[in-house]
mmCIF file of C-alpha atoms and ligand atoms in Angstrom:
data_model
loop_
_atom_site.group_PDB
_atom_site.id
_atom_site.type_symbol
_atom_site.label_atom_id
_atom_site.label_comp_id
_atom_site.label_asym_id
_atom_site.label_seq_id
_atom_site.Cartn_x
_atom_site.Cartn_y
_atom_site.Cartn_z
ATOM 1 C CA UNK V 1 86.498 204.712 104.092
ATOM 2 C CA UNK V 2 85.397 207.154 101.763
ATOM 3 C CA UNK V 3 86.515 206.788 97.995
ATOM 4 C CA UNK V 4 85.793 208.155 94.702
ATOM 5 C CA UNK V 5 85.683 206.085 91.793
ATOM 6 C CA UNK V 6 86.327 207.940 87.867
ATOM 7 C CA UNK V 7 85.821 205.756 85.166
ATOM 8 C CA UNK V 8 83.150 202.658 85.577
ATOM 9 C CA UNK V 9 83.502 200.673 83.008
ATOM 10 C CA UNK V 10 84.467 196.826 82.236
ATOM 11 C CA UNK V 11 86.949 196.852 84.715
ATOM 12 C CA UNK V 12 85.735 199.616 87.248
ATOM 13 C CA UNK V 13 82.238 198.526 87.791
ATOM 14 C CA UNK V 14 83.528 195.202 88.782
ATOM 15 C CA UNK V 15 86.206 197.036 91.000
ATOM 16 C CA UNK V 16 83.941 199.365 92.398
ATOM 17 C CA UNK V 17 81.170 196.874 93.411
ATOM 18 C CA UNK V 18 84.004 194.833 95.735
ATOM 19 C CA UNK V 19 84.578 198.315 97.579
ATOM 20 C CA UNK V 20 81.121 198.558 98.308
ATOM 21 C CA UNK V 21 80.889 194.942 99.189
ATOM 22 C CA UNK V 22 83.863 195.198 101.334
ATOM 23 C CA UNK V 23 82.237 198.136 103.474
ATOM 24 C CA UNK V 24 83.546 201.756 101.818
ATOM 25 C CA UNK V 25 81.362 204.459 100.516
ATOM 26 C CA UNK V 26 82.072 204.184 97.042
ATOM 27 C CA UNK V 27 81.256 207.707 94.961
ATOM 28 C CA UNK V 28 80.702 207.400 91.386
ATOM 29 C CA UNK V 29 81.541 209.406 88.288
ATOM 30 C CA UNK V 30 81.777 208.650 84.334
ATOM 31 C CA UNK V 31 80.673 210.283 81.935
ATOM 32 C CA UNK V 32 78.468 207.355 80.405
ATOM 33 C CA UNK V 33 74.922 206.988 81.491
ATOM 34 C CA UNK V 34 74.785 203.617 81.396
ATOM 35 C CA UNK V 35 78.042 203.130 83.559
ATOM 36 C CA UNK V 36 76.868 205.551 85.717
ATOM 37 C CA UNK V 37 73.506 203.630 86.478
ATOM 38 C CA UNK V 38 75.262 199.935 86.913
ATOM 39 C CA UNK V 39 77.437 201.515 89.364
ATOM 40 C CA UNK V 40 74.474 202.803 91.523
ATOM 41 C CA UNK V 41 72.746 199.474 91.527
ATOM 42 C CA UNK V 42 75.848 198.532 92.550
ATOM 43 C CA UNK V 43 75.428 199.958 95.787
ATOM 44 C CA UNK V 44 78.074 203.480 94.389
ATOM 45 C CA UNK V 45 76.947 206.875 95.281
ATOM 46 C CA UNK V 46 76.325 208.135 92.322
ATOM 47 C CA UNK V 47 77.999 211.669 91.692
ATOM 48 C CA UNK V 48 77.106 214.336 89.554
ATOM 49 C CA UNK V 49 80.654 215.703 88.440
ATOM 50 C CA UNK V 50 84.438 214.401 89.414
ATOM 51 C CA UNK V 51 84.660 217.730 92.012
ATOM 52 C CA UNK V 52 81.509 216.383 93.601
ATOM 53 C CA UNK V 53 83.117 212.704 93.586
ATOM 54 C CA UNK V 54 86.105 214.005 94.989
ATOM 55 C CA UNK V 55 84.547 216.235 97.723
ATOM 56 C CA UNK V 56 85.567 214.659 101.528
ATOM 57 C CA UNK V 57 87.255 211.606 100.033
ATOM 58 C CA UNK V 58 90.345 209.658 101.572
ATOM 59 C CA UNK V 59 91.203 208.142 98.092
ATOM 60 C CA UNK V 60 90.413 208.566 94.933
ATOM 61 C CA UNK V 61 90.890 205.750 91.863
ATOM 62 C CA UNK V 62 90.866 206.004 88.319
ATOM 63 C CA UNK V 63 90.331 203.219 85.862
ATOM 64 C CA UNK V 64 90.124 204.718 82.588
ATOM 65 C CA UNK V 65 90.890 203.902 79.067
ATOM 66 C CA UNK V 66 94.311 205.771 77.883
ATOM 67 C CA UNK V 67 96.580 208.207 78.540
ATOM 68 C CA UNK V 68 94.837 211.239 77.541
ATOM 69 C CA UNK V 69 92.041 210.404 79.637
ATOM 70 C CA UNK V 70 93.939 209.927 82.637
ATOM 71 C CA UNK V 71 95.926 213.040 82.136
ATOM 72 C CA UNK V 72 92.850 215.042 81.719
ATOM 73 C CA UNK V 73 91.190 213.716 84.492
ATOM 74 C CA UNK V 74 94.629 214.178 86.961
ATOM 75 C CA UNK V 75 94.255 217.747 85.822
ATOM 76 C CA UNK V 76 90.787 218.506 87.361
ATOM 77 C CA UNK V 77 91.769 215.861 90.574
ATOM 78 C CA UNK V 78 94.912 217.718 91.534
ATOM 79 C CA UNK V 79 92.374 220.316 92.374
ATOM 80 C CA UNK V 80 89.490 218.931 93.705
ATOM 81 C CA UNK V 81 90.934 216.465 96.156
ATOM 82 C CA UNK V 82 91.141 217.308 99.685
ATOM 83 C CA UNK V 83 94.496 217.458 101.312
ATOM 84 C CA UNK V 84 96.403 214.475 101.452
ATOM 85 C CA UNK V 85 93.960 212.413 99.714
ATOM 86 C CA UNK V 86 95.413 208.792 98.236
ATOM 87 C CA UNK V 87 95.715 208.807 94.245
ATOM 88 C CA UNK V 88 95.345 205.233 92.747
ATOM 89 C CA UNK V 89 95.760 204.959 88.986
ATOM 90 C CA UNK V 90 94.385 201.651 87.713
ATOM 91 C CA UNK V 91 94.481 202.277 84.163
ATOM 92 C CA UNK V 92 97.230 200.683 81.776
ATOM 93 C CA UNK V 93 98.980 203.908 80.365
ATOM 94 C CA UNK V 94 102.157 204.300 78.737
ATOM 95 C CA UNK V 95 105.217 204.553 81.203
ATOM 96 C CA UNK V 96 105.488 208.457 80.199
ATOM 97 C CA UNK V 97 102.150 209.637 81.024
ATOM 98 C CA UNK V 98 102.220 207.289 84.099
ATOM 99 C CA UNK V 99 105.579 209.465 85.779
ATOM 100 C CA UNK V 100 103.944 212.638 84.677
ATOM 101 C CA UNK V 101 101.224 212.483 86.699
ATOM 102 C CA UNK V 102 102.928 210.986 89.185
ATOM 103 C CA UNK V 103 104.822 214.318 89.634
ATOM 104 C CA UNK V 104 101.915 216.429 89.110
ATOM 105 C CA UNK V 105 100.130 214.788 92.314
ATOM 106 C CA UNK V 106 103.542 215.074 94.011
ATOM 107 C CA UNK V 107 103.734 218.476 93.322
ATOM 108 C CA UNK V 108 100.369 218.947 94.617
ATOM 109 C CA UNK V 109 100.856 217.527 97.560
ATOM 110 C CA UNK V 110 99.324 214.188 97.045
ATOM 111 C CA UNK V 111 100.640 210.560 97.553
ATOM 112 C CA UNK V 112 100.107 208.551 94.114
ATOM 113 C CA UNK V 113 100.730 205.172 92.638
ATOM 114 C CA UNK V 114 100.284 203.461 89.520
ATOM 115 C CA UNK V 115 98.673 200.703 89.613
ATOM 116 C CA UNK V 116 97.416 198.629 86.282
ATOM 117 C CA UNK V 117 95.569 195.414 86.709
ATOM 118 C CA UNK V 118 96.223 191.858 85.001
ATOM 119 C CA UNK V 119 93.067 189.405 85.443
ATOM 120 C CA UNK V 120 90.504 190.647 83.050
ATOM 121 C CA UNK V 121 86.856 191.990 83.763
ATOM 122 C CA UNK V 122 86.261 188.334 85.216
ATOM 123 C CA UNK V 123 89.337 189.004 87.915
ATOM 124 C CA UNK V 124 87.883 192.186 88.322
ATOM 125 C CA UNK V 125 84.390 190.893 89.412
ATOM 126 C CA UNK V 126 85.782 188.382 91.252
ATOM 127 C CA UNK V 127 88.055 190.329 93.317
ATOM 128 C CA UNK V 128 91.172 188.222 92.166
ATOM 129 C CA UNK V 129 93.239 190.571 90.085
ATOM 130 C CA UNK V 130 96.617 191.326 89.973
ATOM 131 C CA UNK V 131 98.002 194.997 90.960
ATOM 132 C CA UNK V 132 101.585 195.960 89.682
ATOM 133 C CA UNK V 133 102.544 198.775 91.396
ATOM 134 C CA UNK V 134 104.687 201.977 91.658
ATOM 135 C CA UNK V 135 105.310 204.755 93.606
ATOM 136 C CA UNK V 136 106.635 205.489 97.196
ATOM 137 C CA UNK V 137 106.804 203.596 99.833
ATOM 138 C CA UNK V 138 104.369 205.464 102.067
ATOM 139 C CA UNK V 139 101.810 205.648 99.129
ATOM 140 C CA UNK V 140 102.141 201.946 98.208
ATOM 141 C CA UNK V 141 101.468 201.013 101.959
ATOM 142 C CA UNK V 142 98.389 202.980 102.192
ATOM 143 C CA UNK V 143 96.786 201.840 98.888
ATOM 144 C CA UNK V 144 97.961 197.574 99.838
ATOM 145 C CA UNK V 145 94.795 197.134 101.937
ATOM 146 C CA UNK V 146 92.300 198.789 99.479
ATOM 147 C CA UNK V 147 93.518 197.162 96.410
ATOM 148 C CA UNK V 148 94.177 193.417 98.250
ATOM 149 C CA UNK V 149 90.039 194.389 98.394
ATOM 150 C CA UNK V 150 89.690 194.184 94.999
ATOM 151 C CA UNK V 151 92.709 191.488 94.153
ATOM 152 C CA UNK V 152 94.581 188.561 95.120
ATOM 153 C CA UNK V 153 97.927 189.558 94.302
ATOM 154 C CA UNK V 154 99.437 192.905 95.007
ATOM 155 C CA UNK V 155 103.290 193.874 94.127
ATOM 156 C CA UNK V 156 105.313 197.031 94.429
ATOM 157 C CA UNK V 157 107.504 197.020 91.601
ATOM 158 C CA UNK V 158 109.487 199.819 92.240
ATOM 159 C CA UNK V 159 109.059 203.852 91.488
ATOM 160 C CA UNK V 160 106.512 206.157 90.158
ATOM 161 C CA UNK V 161 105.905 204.011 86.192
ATOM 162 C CA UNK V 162 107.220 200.927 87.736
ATOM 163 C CA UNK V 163 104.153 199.054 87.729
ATOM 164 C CA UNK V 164 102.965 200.251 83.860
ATOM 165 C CA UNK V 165 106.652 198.931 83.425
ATOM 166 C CA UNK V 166 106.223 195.488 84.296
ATOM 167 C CA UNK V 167 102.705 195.744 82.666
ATOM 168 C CA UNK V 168 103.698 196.403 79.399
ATOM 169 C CA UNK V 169 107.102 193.963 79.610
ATOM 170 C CA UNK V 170 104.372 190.952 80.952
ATOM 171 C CA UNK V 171 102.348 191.252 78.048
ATOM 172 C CA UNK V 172 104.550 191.496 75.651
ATOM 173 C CA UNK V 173 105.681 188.412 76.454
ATOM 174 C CA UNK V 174 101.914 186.989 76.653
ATOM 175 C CA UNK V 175 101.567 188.146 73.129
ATOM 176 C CA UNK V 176 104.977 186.249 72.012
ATOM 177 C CA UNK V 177 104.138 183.554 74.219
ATOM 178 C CA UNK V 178 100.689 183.499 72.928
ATOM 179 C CA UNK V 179 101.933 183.623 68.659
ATOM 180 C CA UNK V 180 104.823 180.901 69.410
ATOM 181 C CA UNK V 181 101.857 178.252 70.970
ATOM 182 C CA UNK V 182 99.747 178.814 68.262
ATOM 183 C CA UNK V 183 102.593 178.536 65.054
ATOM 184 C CA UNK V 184 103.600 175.254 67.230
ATOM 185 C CA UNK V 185 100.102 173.495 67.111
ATOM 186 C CA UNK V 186 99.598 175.398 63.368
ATOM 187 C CA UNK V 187 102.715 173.674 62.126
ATOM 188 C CA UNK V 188 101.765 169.767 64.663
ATOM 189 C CA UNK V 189 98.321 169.863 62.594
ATOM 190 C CA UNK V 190 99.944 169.993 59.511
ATOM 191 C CA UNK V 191 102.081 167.311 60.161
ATOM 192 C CA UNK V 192 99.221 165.090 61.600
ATOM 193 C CA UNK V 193 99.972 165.551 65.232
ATOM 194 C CA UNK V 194 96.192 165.622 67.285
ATOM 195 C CA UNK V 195 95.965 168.705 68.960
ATOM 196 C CA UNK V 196 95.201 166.974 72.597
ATOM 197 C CA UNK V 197 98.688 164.571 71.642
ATOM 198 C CA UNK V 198 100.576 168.135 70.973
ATOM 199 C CA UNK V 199 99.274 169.106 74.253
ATOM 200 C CA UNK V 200 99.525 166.566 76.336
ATOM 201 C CA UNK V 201 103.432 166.373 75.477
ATOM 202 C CA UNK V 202 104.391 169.606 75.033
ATOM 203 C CA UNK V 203 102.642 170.750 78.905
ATOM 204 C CA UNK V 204 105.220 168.393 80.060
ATOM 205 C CA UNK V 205 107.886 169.248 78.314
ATOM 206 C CA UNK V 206 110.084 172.122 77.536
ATOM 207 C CA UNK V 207 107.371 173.833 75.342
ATOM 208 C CA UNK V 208 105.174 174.722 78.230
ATOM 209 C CA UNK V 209 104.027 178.017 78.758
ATOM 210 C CA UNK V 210 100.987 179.646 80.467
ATOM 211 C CA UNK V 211 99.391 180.609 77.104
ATOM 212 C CA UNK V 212 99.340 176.682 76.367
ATOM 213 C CA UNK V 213 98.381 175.300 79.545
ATOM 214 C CA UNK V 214 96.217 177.891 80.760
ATOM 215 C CA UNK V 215 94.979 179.956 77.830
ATOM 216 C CA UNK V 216 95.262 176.977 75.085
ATOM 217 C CA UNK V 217 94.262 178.814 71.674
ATOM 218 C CA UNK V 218 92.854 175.045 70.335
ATOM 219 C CA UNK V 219 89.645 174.125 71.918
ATOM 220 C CA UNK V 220 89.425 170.741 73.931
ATOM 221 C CA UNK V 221 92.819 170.637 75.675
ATOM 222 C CA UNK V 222 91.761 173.393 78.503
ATOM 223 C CA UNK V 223 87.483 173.756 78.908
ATOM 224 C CA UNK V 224 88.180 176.980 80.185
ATOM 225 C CA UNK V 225 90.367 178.706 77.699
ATOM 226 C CA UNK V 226 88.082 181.260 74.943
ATOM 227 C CA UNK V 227 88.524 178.840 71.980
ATOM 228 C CA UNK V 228 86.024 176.658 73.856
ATOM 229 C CA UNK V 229 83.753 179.157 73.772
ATOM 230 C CA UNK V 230 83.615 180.677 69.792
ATOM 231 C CA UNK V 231 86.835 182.512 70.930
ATOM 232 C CA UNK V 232 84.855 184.977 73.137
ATOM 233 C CA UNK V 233 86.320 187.330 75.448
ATOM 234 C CA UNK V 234 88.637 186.519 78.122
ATOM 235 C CA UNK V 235 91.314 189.821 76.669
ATOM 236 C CA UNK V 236 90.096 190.944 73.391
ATOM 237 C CA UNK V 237 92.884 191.674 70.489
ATOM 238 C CA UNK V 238 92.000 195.007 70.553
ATOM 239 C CA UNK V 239 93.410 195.789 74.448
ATOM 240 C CA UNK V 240 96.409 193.030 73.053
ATOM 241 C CA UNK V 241 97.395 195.794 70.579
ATOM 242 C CA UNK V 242 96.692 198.474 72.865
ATOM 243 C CA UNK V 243 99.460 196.942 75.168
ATOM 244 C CA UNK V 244 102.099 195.863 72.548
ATOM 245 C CA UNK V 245 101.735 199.285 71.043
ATOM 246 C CA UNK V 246 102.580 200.950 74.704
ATOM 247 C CA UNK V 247 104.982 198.167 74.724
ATOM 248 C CA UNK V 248 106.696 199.275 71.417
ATOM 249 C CA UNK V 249 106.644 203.320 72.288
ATOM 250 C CA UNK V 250 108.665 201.919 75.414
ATOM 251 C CA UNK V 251 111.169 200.049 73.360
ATOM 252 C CA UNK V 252 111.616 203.359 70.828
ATOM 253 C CA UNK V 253 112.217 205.625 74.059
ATOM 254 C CA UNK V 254 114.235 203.557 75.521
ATOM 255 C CA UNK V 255 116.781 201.884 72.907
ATOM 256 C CA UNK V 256 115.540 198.647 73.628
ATOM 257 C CA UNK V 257 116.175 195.696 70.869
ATOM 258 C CA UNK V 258 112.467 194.197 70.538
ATOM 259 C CA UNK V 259 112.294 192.184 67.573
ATOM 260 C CA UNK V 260 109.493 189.582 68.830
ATOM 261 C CA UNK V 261 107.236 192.041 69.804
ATOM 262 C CA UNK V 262 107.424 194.770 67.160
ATOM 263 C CA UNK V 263 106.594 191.511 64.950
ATOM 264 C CA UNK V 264 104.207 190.542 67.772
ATOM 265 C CA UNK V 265 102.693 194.452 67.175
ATOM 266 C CA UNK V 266 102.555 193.737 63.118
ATOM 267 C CA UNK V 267 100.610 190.208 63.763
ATOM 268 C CA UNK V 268 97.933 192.000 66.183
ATOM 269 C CA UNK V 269 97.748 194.980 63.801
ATOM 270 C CA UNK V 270 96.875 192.873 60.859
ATOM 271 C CA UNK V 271 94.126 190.741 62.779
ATOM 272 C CA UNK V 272 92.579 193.682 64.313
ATOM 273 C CA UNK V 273 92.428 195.451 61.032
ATOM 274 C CA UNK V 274 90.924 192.233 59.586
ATOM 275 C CA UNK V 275 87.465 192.636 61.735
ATOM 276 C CA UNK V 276 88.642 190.833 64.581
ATOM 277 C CA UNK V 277 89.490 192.995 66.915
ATOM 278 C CA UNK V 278 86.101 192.627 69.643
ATOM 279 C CA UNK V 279 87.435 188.613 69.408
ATOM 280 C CA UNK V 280 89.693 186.843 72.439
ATOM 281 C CA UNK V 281 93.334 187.264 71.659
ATOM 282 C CA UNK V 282 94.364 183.814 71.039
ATOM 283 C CA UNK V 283 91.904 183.955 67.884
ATOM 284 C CA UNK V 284 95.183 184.377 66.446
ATOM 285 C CA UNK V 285 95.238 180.690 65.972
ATOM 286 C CA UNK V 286 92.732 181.304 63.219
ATOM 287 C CA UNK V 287 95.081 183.513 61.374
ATOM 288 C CA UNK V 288 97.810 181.386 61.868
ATOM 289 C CA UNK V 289 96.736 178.652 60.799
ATOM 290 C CA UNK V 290 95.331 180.702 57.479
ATOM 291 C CA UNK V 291 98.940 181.901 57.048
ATOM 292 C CA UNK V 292 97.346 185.146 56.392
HETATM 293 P P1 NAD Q 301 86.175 200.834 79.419
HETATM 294 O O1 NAD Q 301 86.284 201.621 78.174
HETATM 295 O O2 NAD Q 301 85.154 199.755 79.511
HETATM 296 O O3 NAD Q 301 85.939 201.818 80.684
HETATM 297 C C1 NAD Q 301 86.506 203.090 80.808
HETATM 298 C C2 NAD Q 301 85.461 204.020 81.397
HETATM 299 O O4 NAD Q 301 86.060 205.309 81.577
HETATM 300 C C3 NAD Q 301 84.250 204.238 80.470
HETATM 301 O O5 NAD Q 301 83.061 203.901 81.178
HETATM 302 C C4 NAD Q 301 84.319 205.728 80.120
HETATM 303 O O6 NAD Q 301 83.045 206.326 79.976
HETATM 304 C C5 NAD Q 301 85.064 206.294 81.322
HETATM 305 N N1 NAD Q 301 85.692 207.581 81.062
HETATM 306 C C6 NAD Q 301 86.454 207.973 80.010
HETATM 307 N N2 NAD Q 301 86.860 209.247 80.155
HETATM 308 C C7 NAD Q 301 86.350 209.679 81.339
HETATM 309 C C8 NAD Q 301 86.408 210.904 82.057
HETATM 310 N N3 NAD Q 301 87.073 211.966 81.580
HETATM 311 N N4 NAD Q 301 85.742 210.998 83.234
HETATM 312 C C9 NAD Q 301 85.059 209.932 83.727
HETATM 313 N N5 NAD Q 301 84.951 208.749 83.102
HETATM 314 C C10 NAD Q 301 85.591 208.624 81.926
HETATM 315 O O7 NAD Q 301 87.632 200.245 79.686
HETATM 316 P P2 NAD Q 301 88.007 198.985 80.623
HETATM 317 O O8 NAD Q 301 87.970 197.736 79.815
HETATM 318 O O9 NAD Q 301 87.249 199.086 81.898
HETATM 319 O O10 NAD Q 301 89.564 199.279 80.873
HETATM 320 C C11 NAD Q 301 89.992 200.281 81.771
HETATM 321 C C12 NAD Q 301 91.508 200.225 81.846
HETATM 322 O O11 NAD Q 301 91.918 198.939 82.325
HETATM 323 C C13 NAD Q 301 92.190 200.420 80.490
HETATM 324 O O12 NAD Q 301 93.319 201.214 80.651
HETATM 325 C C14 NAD Q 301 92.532 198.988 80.047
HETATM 326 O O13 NAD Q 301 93.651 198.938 79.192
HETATM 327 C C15 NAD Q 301 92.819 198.347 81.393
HETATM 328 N N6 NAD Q 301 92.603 196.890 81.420
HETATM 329 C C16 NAD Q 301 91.499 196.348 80.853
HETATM 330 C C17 NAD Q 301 91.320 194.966 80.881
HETATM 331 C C18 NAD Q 301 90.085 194.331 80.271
HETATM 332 O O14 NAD Q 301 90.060 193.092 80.133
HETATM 333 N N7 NAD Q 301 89.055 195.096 79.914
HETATM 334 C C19 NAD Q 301 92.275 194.154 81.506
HETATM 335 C C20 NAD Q 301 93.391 194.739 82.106
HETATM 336 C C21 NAD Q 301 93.537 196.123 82.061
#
């Protein structure tokens, strides 16, 4: 098949290389040089400009970084694409933006789904991410095959939005999730519990979350998790915040009583804005433990 690919970056190099290793004739446009050039020795057809990437395509994907991008980009698709090209929207956008392109393409003609990605830029090398998805029917069975390409896991949540809606929710809860484990082991250590004891009981019992047995924010407990490794990323704080503040626009729109996440927003504010914002998310163990 013949797609184009906009935006090549952490996450759309990765996703763009398993298209090409899967068989499709991947064309390539960013507007960076250098993200360009990776996706060419990649095996992408490097294009020129998005009409060019666009030009005899039977999809066309987007994985950019916000909202504003996407909707400027949507803006030059919606007339470049041939007719009845596939629209795939990887990015994580806010819920708004997300059903406003969605009826630009369907005014246009074109079938479209959201589709943001959990699984990080090592899922998305590896081919293992997660796709949430909205849209129509039609739409979401045409994309399945191509994204199960570049993922493991592939749901259709519901409508046009539906899948930056159970983004956004999933996170949020991460983030809680993520806080509560490290005040737990914060407050253990200061009353003399070993980290590894903490662990070992609290996996098995009611305590247990993913963020503690999969993500643990102490190192030694799980080899895998970022605090083994000088809290490298894994999700950086920075795309945390990002999330939680989409998150929080959500809750404003919609009414919604949020109290653990707007506090969840506050925590991730404050460490970003103290210089660690490039640093894995669960460095807020750091700052909790500081109490500051
Ligand atoms: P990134 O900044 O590394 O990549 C975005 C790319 O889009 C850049 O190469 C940029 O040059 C390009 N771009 C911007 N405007 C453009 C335009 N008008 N035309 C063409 N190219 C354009 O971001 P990323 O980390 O790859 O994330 C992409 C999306 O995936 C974001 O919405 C992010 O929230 C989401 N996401 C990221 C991660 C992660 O771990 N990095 C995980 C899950 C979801």
């Amino acid at each position: 098949m013949k797609i184009a690919f906009i935006g090549l970056g952490h996450m759309g190099s990765g996703m763009a290389a398993n298209l090409v290793k899967a068989g499709h004739a991947v064309r390539a446009f960013d507007l960076s040089e250098a993200a360009m050039a990776q996706a060419v020795s990649d095996g992408c057809i490097g294009a020129p400009s998005l009409e060019k990437a666009c030009e005899a395509v039977e999809a066309i994907i987007t994985m950019l970084p916000g909202g504003q991008h996407v909707l400027s980009v949507y803006s030059q698709v919606v007339e470049h694409a041939p007719k009845g090209a596939l629209l795939i929207d990887g990015s994580t956008i806010d819920v708004d933006s997300a059903r406003q392109v969605a009826t630009q393409a369907q005014v246009a003609g074109y079938p479209m789904i959201d589709a943001p990605v959990s699984g990080g830029v090592t899922g998305a090398k590896a081919g293992t991410l997660t796709f949430m998805c909205g849209g129509p029917d039609a739409a979401y069975e045409r994309a399945e095959p191509i994204l199960k390409q570049m993922g493991k896991t592939v749901i259709h949540a519901g409508a046009a939005g539906a899948g930056q809606a159970a983004k956004l929710c999933n996170n949020m809860l991460l983030a809680i999730t993520m806080i509560g484990t490290c005040e737990a082991f914060a407050l253990a250590e200061k009353l003399d519990l070993k980290d590894q004891v903490f662990f070992d009981i609290a996996s098995k019992a009611s305590g247990q979350n993913w963020a503690l047995t999969s993500y643990c924010p102490v190192p030694g407990p799980v080899p895998t998790s970022p605090a083994n490794n000088d809290y490298q990323p894994g999700f950086a704080a920075a795309l945390m915040l990002k999330d939680l503040g989409l998150a929080m626009q959500a809750a404003a729109q919609t009414n919604a009583d949020t109290p653990l996440g707007s506090r969840a927003h506050a925590l991730y504010e404050a460490l970003c804005n103290q210089g660690h914002a490039a640093q894995d998310f669960s460095y807020m163990m750091e700052r909790i433990r500081r109490g500051a």
